[in-house]
Coordinates of N, CA and C in Angstrom, one line a residue:
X164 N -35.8 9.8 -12.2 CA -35.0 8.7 -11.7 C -34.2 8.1 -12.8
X165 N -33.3 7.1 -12.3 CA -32.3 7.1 -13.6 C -33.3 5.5 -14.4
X166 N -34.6 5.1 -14.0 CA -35.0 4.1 -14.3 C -36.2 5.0 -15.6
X167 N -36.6 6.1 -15.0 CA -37.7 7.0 -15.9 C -36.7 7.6 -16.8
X168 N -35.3 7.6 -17.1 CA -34.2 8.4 -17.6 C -33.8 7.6 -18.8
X169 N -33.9 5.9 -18.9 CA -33.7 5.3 -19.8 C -32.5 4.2 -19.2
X170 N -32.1 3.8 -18.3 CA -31.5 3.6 -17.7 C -32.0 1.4 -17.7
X171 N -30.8 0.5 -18.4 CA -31.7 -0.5 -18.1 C -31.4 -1.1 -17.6
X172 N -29.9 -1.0 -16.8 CA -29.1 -1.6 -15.8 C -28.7 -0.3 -14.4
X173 N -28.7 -0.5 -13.3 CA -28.1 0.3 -12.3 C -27.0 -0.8 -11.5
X174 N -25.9 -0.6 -11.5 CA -24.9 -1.1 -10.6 C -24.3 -0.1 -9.5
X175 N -24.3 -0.5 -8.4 CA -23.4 0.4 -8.0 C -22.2 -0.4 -7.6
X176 N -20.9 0.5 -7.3 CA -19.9 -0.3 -7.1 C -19.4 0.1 -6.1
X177 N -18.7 -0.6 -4.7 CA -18.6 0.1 -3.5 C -17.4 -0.4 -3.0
X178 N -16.6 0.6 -2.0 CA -15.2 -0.1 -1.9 C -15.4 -0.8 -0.3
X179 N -16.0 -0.1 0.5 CA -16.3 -0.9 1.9 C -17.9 -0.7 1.8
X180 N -18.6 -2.1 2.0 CA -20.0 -2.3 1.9 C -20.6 -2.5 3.9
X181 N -20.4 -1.3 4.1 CA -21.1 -1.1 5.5 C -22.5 -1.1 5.6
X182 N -22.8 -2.2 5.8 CA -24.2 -2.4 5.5 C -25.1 -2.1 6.8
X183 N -25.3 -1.0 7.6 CA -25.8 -0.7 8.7 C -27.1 -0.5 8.9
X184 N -28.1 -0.5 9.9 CA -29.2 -0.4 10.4 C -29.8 -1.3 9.3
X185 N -31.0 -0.6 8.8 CA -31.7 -1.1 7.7 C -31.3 -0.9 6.0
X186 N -29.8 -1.0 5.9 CA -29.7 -0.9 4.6 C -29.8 -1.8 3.8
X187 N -29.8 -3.3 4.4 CA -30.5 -4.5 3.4 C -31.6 -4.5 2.9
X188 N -32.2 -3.8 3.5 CA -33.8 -3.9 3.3 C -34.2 -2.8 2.3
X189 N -33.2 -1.8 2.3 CA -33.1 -0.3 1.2 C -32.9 -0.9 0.2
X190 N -31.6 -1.5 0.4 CA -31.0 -2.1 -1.0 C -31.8 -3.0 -2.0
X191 N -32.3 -4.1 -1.2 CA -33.3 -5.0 -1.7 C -34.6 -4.1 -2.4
X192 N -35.3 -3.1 -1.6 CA -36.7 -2.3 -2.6 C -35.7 -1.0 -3.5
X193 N -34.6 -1.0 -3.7 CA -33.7 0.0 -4.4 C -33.8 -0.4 -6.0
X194 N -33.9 0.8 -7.2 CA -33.6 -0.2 -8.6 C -32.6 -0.4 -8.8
X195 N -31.5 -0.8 -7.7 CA -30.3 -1.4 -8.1 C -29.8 -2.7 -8.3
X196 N -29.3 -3.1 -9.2 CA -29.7 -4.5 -10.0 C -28.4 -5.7 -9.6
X197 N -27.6 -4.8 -8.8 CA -26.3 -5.4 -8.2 C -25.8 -3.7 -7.5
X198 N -25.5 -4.6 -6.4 CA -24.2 -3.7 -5.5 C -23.2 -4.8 -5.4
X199 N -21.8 -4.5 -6.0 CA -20.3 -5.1 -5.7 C -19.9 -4.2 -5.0
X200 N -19.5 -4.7 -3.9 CA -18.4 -4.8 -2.5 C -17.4 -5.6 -2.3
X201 N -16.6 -4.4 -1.9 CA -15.2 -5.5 -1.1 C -15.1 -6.2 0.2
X202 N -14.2 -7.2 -0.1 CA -14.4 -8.0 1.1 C -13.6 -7.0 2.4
X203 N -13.8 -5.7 2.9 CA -12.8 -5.3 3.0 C -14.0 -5.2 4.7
X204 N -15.1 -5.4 4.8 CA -16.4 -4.8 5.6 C -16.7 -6.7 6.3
X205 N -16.1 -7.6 7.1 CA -17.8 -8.4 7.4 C -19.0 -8.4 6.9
X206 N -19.8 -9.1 6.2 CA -20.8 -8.7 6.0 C -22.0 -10.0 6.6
X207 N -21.4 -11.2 7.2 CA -22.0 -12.0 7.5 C -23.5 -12.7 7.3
X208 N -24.3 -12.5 7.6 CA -25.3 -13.0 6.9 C -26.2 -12.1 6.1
X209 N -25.9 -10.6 6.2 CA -26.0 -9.9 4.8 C -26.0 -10.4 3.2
X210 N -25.2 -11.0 3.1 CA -24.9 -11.6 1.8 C -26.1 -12.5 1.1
X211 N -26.7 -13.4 2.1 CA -28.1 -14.4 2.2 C -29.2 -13.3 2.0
X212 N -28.9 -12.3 2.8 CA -30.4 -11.4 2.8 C -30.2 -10.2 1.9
X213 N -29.3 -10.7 1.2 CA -29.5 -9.2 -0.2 C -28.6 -10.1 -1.5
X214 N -29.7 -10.3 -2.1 CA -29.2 -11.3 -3.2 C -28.3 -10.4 -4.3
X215 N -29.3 -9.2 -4.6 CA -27.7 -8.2 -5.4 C -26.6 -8.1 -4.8
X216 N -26.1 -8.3 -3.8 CA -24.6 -8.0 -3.4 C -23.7 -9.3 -3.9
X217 N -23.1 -8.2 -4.4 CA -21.5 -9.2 -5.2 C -20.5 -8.8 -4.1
X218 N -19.6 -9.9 -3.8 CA -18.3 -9.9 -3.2 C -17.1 -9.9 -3.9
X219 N -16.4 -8.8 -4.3 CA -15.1 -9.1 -4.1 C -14.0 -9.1 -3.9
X220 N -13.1 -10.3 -3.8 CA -11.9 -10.4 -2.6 C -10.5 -9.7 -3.1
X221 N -10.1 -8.5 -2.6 CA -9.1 -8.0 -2.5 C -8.2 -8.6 -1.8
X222 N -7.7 -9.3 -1.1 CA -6.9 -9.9 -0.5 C -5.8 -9.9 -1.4
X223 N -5.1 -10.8 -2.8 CA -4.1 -10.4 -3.4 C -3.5 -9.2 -3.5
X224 N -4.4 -8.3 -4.0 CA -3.9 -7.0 -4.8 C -3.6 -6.3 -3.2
X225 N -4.3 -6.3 -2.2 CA -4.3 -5.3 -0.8 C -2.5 -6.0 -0.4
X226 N -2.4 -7.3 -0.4 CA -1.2 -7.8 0.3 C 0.2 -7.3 -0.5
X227 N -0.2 -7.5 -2.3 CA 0.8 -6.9 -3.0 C 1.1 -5.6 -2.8
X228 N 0.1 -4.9 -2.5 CA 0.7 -3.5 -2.3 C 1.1 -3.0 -1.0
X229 N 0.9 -3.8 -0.1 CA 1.9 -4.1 1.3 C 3.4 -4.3 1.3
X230 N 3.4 -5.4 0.4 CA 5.2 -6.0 -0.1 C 5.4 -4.8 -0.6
X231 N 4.9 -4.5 -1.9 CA 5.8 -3.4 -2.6 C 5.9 -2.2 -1.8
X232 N 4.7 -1.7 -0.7 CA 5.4 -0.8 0.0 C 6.4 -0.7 1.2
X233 N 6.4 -1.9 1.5 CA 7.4 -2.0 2.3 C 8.7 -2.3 1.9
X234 N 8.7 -3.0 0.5 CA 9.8 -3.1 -0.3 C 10.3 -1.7 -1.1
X235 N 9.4 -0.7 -0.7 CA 10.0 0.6 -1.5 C 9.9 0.7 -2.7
X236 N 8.7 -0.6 -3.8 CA 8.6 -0.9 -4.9 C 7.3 0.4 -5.2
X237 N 6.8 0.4 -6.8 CA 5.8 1.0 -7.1 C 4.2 0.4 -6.8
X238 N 3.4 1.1 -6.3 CA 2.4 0.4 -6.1 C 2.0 0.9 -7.1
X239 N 1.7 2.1 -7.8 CA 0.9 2.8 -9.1 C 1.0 1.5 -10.4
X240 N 2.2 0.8 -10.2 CA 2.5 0.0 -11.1 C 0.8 -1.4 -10.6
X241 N 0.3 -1.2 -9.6 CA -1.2 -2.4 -9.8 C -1.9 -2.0 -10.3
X242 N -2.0 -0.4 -10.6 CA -3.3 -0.2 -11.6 C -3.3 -0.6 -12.7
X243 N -2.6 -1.1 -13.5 CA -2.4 -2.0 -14.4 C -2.1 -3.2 -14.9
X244 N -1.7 -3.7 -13.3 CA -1.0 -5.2 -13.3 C -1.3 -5.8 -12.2
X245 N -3.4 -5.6 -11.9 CA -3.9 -7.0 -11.0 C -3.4 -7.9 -10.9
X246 N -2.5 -8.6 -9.8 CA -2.4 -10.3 -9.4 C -4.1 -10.4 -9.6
X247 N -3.8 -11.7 -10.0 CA -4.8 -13.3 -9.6 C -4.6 -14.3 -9.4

């Protein structure tokens, strides 16, 4: 396991946090020490019953790369130049 491996931190990082059936309850007995998710999934009272889950809000960066594609602008150009 990556905990018997040397391992002192486990994050995982997730782009839609579908949190179905019993995956709160996986996650919580899991050695993962945070799961970050995008706001991209509802996760409603999930969030209360899994204390490692981080949120975060894409909304800027998702809307800018709306404008610029509809503007015919570069979107490759946000991988380097997150709004906040």
């Amino acid at each position: 396991t990556l905990e018997t491996g040397g391992a002192r931190e486990v994050i995982a990082i997730v782009t839609h946090g579908v949190l179905s059936g019993n995956a709160v309850e996986t996650l919580n007995k899991s050695c993962l020490s945070r799961i970050v998710v995008t706001n991209t999934v509802p996760l409603g009272d999930k969030i209360e019953r899994c204390p490692k889950l981080r949120v975060i809000d894409i909304s800027q960066v998702l809307g800018e790369a709306i404008r610029r594609t509809h503007n015919g602008e570069s979107v490759s150009y946000l991988f380097n130049h997150v709004p906040v």
